[in-house]
């Protein structure tokens, strides 16, 4: 699954970068999402594979903090990129004549850089707060990687400030992006309802199909994990559910964007030839 994810996302990046027809904002964001997915899955899975091979579940203190740091960055980047892609579809469908003016290369680059900047500082704040905690020798984390909420549960010191910052960050980095996605699609649906041509409606909405699939897959599995963990306190069930958004979602994204998209399939065909 790890190899399929890395190879699939690399192919998407190579196909988009090698085909001049795909040098437009939509595919710029897709290639960035593929890069983030490679980094996202590489934060957790290689260490897990080493643990399985060596029959040893240990991780160093620094290694655990590093894993938490990068996991927060890349999961947050996924959130922001999906929101930016929803805005891109909103501009393309609701303001098609001004699309290339609004979604110019400078704005696209700025949106991605701002996302990196925000996630860098948010993740650094969590790590600095985590650094202040003490952990008992031989601490066991009931998970297959160092996820921030699970690490906070096994700390030997007070985690009130850490939990408050976690809830605030979750509200800002999940609620606001989701609100942006819902607003964009409400405007898209409203615009489509005013279209007279059925063919035009289908063509316009078909460009959103891949993005909607990725949104439902990422947020559906992610929210399922956290809602499920509040209902059941079984660490095993929580770990199994986490596999869905840490492994399955990054693996399926290349298939979603290639199988549902004629341009990407054409670019992949030209790349192989």
CSV table of C-alpha atoms in Angstrom, one decimal:
chain,number,residue,atom,x,y,z
A,1,UNK,CA,0.0,0.0,0.0
A,2,UNK,CA,2.9,2.4,0.8
A,3,UNK,CA,4.6,1.7,-2.5
A,4,UNK,CA,1.3,2.1,-4.5
A,5,UNK,CA,0.7,5.4,-2.7
A,6,UNK,CA,4.2,6.8,-3.4
A,7,UNK,CA,4.4,5.6,-7.0
A,8,UNK,CA,0.8,6.7,-7.8
A,9,UNK,CA,1.3,10.2,-6.5
A,10,UNK,CA,4.7,10.5,-8.2
A,11,UNK,CA,3.1,9.6,-11.5
A,12,UNK,CA,0.5,12.3,-11.0
A,13,UNK,CA,3.2,14.9,-10.3
A,14,UNK,CA,5.3,13.8,-13.3
A,15,UNK,CA,2.3,13.7,-15.7
A,16,UNK,CA,1.2,17.2,-14.7
A,17,UNK,CA,4.7,18.7,-14.7
A,18,UNK,CA,5.6,17.2,-18.1
A,19,UNK,CA,2.4,18.2,-19.9
A,20,UNK,CA,2.1,21.9,-20.8
A,21,UNK,CA,-1.7,21.5,-21.2
A,22,UNK,CA,-2.0,20.8,-17.5
A,23,UNK,CA,-0.1,23.9,-16.3
A,24,UNK,CA,-3.2,25.5,-15.0
A,25,UNK,CA,-4.3,26.3,-11.4
A,26,UNK,CA,-6.5,23.2,-10.9
A,27,UNK,CA,-3.6,20.8,-11.8
A,28,UNK,CA,-1.1,22.9,-9.9
A,29,UNK,CA,-3.1,22.2,-6.7
A,30,UNK,CA,-3.6,18.5,-7.6
A,31,UNK,CA,0.2,18.1,-8.0
A,32,UNK,CA,0.7,19.8,-4.6
A,33,UNK,CA,-1.9,17.5,-3.0
A,34,UNK,CA,0.0,14.5,-4.4
A,35,UNK,CA,3.3,15.8,-2.9
A,36,UNK,CA,1.6,16.3,0.5
A,37,UNK,CA,0.1,12.8,0.3
A,38,UNK,CA,3.6,11.3,-0.2
A,39,UNK,CA,4.9,13.2,2.7
A,40,UNK,CA,1.8,12.5,4.9
A,41,UNK,CA,2.1,8.7,4.5
A,42,UNK,CA,5.9,8.8,4.8
A,43,UNK,CA,5.6,10.4,8.3
A,44,UNK,CA,4.1,7.2,9.8
A,45,UNK,CA,4.2,4.1,7.6
A,46,UNK,CA,8.0,3.6,7.1
A,47,UNK,CA,8.5,3.5,10.9
A,48,UNK,CA,5.6,1.1,11.3
A,49,UNK,CA,7.1,-1.2,8.6
A,50,UNK,CA,10.5,-1.1,10.4
A,51,UNK,CA,8.7,-2.0,13.7
A,52,UNK,CA,6.9,-4.9,12.1
A,53,UNK,CA,10.1,-6.2,10.4
A,54,UNK,CA,12.2,-5.9,13.6
A,55,UNK,CA,9.5,-7.1,15.9
A,56,UNK,CA,10.2,-4.1,18.0
A,57,UNK,CA,7.7,-1.4,18.8
A,58,UNK,CA,10.1,1.2,20.4
A,59,UNK,CA,10.4,4.8,19.3
A,60,UNK,CA,12.7,7.4,20.7
A,61,UNK,CA,11.5,10.5,22.5
A,62,UNK,CA,12.9,12.8,19.7
A,63,UNK,CA,11.6,10.4,17.0
A,64,UNK,CA,8.1,10.6,18.5
A,65,UNK,CA,8.1,14.4,18.7
A,66,UNK,CA,9.4,14.6,15.1
A,67,UNK,CA,6.6,12.3,14.0
A,68,UNK,CA,4.0,14.5,15.8
A,69,UNK,CA,5.5,17.7,14.2
A,70,UNK,CA,5.4,16.5,10.6
A,71,UNK,CA,2.0,14.7,11.0
A,72,UNK,CA,0.4,17.9,12.1
A,73,UNK,CA,1.9,19.9,9.2
A,74,UNK,CA,0.9,17.4,6.5
A,75,UNK,CA,-2.6,16.7,7.8
A,76,UNK,CA,-3.2,20.5,8.1
A,77,UNK,CA,-1.8,21.0,4.6
A,78,UNK,CA,-4.3,18.4,3.3
A,79,UNK,CA,-7.1,20.5,4.9
A,80,UNK,CA,-6.0,23.7,3.4
A,81,UNK,CA,-5.3,22.3,-0.1
A,82,UNK,CA,-8.8,20.8,-0.3
A,83,UNK,CA,-10.2,24.1,0.7
A,84,UNK,CA,-8.2,26.0,-1.9
A,85,UNK,CA,-9.2,23.5,-4.6
A,86,UNK,CA,-12.9,24.1,-3.7
A,87,UNK,CA,-12.3,27.8,-4.1
A,88,UNK,CA,-10.6,27.1,-7.5
A,89,UNK,CA,-13.7,25.2,-8.6
A,90,UNK,CA,-16.0,28.0,-7.4
A,91,UNK,CA,-14.1,30.6,-9.4
A,92,UNK,CA,-14.0,28.3,-12.5
A,93,UNK,CA,-17.8,27.7,-12.5
A,94,UNK,CA,-19.2,30.9,-11.1
A,95,UNK,CA,-16.8,33.3,-12.7
A,96,UNK,CA,-15.4,31.5,-15.8
A,97,UNK,CA,-14.6,34.7,-17.8
A,98,UNK,CA,-12.4,36.0,-15.0
A,99,UNK,CA,-10.9,32.6,-14.0
A,100,UNK,CA,-7.4,33.1,-15.3
A,101,UNK,CA,-7.3,36.6,-14.0
A,102,UNK,CA,-8.4,35.7,-10.5
A,103,UNK,CA,-6.5,32.4,-10.2
A,104,UNK,CA,-3.2,33.8,-11.5
A,105,UNK,CA,0.1,32.1,-10.8
A,106,UNK,CA,1.0,34.6,-8.1
A,107,UNK,CA,-2.2,34.0,-6.1
A,108,UNK,CA,-1.9,30.2,-6.5
A,109,UNK,CA,1.6,30.3,-5.2
A,110,UNK,CA,0.7,32.6,-2.4
A,111,UNK,CA,-2.2,30.4,-1.2
A,112,UNK,CA,0.1,27.4,-1.0
A,113,UNK,CA,2.9,29.3,0.7
A,114,UNK,CA,0.4,30.8,3.3
A,115,UNK,CA,-0.8,27.3,4.0
A,116,UNK,CA,2.8,26.1,4.7
A,117,UNK,CA,3.5,29.1,6.8
A,118,UNK,CA,0.4,28.7,9.0
A,119,UNK,CA,1.0,24.9,9.5
A,120,UNK,CA,4.7,25.4,10.3
A,121,UNK,CA,3.9,27.7,13.2
A,122,UNK,CA,0.8,25.8,14.5
A,123,UNK,CA,2.8,22.6,14.5
A,124,UNK,CA,5.8,24.3,16.2
A,125,UNK,CA,3.5,25.6,18.9
A,126,UNK,CA,2.2,22.1,19.7
A,127,UNK,CA,5.8,20.7,19.8
A,128,UNK,CA,7.0,23.5,22.2
A,129,UNK,CA,4.0,22.8,24.5
A,130,UNK,CA,4.6,19.1,24.2
A,131,UNK,CA,8.3,19.6,25.1
A,132,UNK,CA,7.3,21.0,28.5
A,133,UNK,CA,5.5,17.7,29.5
A,134,UNK,CA,7.2,14.8,31.3
A,135,UNK,CA,6.8,11.2,30.4
A,136,UNK,CA,7.4,8.1,32.6
A,137,UNK,CA,10.1,5.7,31.5
A,138,UNK,CA,8.7,2.9,29.3
A,139,UNK,CA,5.6,4.8,28.4
A,140,UNK,CA,3.3,2.9,26.0
A,141,UNK,CA,1.2,4.8,23.3
A,142,UNK,CA,-1.8,2.7,22.3
A,143,UNK,CA,-1.4,3.5,18.6
A,144,UNK,CA,0.8,2.6,15.7
A,145,UNK,CA,2.3,6.1,15.5
A,146,UNK,CA,2.7,9.2,17.7
A,147,UNK,CA,-0.6,11.0,17.3
A,148,UNK,CA,-0.8,14.2,19.4
A,149,UNK,CA,-4.1,13.3,21.3
A,150,UNK,CA,-2.7,9.8,22.1
A,151,UNK,CA,0.6,11.2,23.3
A,152,UNK,CA,-1.1,13.7,25.6
A,153,UNK,CA,-3.1,10.9,27.2
A,154,UNK,CA,0.0,9.1,28.4
A,155,UNK,CA,1.9,12.2,29.7
A,156,UNK,CA,2.8,12.1,33.4
A,157,UNK,CA,2.2,15.9,33.9
A,158,UNK,CA,-0.7,18.2,33.6
A,159,UNK,CA,-1.9,18.6,29.9
A,160,UNK,CA,-4.6,21.2,30.3
A,161,UNK,CA,-2.9,23.9,28.2
A,162,UNK,CA,-1.9,21.3,25.6
A,163,UNK,CA,-5.6,20.1,25.3
A,164,UNK,CA,-6.9,23.7,25.1
A,165,UNK,CA,-4.4,24.5,22.3
A,166,UNK,CA,-5.4,21.2,20.5
A,167,UNK,CA,-9.1,22.0,20.6
A,168,UNK,CA,-8.5,25.6,19.4
A,169,UNK,CA,-6.3,24.4,16.6
A,170,UNK,CA,-8.7,21.7,15.6
A,171,UNK,CA,-11.6,24.3,15.5
A,172,UNK,CA,-9.5,26.7,13.4
A,173,UNK,CA,-7.9,24.1,11.0
A,174,UNK,CA,-11.0,21.9,10.5
A,175,UNK,CA,-14.1,24.1,11.0
A,176,UNK,CA,-12.9,27.0,8.9
A,177,UNK,CA,-11.7,24.9,5.9
A,178,UNK,CA,-14.9,22.9,6.0
A,179,UNK,CA,-16.9,26.1,6.1
A,180,UNK,CA,-15.0,27.4,3.1
A,181,UNK,CA,-15.7,24.1,1.2
A,182,UNK,CA,-19.4,24.2,2.0
A,183,UNK,CA,-19.7,27.9,1.0
A,184,UNK,CA,-17.8,27.2,-2.3
A,185,UNK,CA,-20.1,24.3,-3.2
A,186,UNK,CA,-23.3,26.1,-2.1
A,187,UNK,CA,-22.3,28.9,-4.6
A,188,UNK,CA,-21.5,26.3,-7.3
A,189,UNK,CA,-24.8,24.5,-6.9
A,190,UNK,CA,-26.6,27.9,-7.0
A,191,UNK,CA,-24.8,28.8,-10.2
A,192,UNK,CA,-25.6,25.4,-11.8
A,193,UNK,CA,-29.3,25.7,-11.0
A,194,UNK,CA,-29.4,28.9,-13.0
A,195,UNK,CA,-27.8,27.2,-16.1
A,196,UNK,CA,-30.2,26.5,-18.9
A,197,UNK,CA,-28.2,23.7,-20.6
A,198,UNK,CA,-28.3,20.3,-19.0
A,199,UNK,CA,-25.0,19.4,-20.8
A,200,UNK,CA,-23.4,22.5,-19.4
A,201,UNK,CA,-24.5,21.6,-15.9
A,202,UNK,CA,-23.1,18.1,-16.2
A,203,UNK,CA,-19.8,19.3,-17.7
A,204,UNK,CA,-19.4,21.9,-15.0
A,205,UNK,CA,-20.2,19.6,-12.1
A,206,UNK,CA,-18.1,16.7,-13.5
A,207,UNK,CA,-15.0,18.8,-12.9
A,208,UNK,CA,-15.9,18.8,-9.2
A,209,UNK,CA,-16.4,15.1,-8.9
A,210,UNK,CA,-12.8,14.2,-8.2
A,211,UNK,CA,-12.4,16.9,-5.6
A,212,UNK,CA,-15.7,16.0,-3.8
A,213,UNK,CA,-14.6,12.4,-3.7
A,214,UNK,CA,-11.3,13.4,-2.1
A,215,UNK,CA,-13.1,15.7,0.4
A,216,UNK,CA,-15.5,13.0,1.5
A,217,UNK,CA,-12.7,10.4,1.8
A,218,UNK,CA,-10.4,12.6,3.8
A,219,UNK,CA,-12.9,14.3,6.1
A,220,UNK,CA,-15.2,11.2,6.3
A,221,UNK,CA,-12.5,8.9,7.5
A,222,UNK,CA,-10.8,11.6,9.7
A,223,UNK,CA,-14.0,12.6,11.5
A,224,UNK,CA,-15.0,8.9,11.7
A,225,UNK,CA,-11.8,8.2,13.7
A,226,UNK,CA,-12.3,11.1,16.2
A,227,UNK,CA,-16.1,10.6,16.6
A,228,UNK,CA,-15.5,6.9,17.0
A,229,UNK,CA,-12.8,7.4,19.7
A,230,UNK,CA,-15.3,9.5,21.8
A,231,UNK,CA,-17.9,6.7,21.6
A,232,UNK,CA,-15.6,3.7,22.2
A,233,UNK,CA,-12.4,3.7,24.3
A,234,UNK,CA,-10.9,0.7,22.5
A,235,UNK,CA,-7.3,1.6,21.4
A,236,UNK,CA,-7.4,-1.3,18.8
A,237,UNK,CA,-10.5,0.1,17.1
A,238,UNK,CA,-9.1,3.6,17.1
A,239,UNK,CA,-5.9,2.3,15.5
A,240,UNK,CA,-7.7,0.4,12.8
A,241,UNK,CA,-9.9,3.4,12.0
A,242,UNK,CA,-6.8,5.6,11.8
A,243,UNK,CA,-5.4,3.4,9.0
A,244,UNK,CA,-8.2,4.7,6.8
A,245,UNK,CA,-7.1,8.3,6.7
A,246,UNK,CA,-3.3,7.8,7.2
A,247,UNK,CA,-3.0,5.0,4.5
A,248,UNK,CA,-6.1,4.4,2.5
A,249,UNK,CA,-7.0,8.0,1.6
A,250,UNK,CA,-3.5,9.0,0.3
A,251,UNK,CA,-3.4,5.7,-1.7
A,252,UNK,CA,-6.8,6.3,-3.3
A,253,UNK,CA,-6.3,10.0,-4.3
A,254,UNK,CA,-4.1,9.2,-7.4
A,255,UNK,CA,-6.8,6.8,-8.6
A,256,UNK,CA,-9.6,9.4,-8.0
A,257,UNK,CA,-7.7,12.1,-9.9
A,258,UNK,CA,-6.6,9.8,-12.8
A,259,UNK,CA,-9.5,7.5,-13.4
A,260,UNK,CA,-12.1,10.3,-13.3
A,261,UNK,CA,-10.1,12.8,-15.3
A,262,UNK,CA,-9.5,12.5,-19.1
A,263,UNK,CA,-6.8,15.2,-19.1
A,264,UNK,CA,-4.7,13.3,-16.5
A,265,UNK,CA,-5.3,10.0,-18.2
A,266,UNK,CA,-4.1,11.5,-21.5
A,267,UNK,CA,-1.0,13.0,-19.8
A,268,UNK,CA,-0.2,9.7,-18.2
A,269,UNK,CA,-0.5,8.0,-21.6
A,270,UNK,CA,1.8,10.5,-23.2
A,271,UNK,CA,4.2,10.2,-20.2
A,272,UNK,CA,4.5,6.4,-20.7
A,273,UNK,CA,4.9,6.7,-24.5
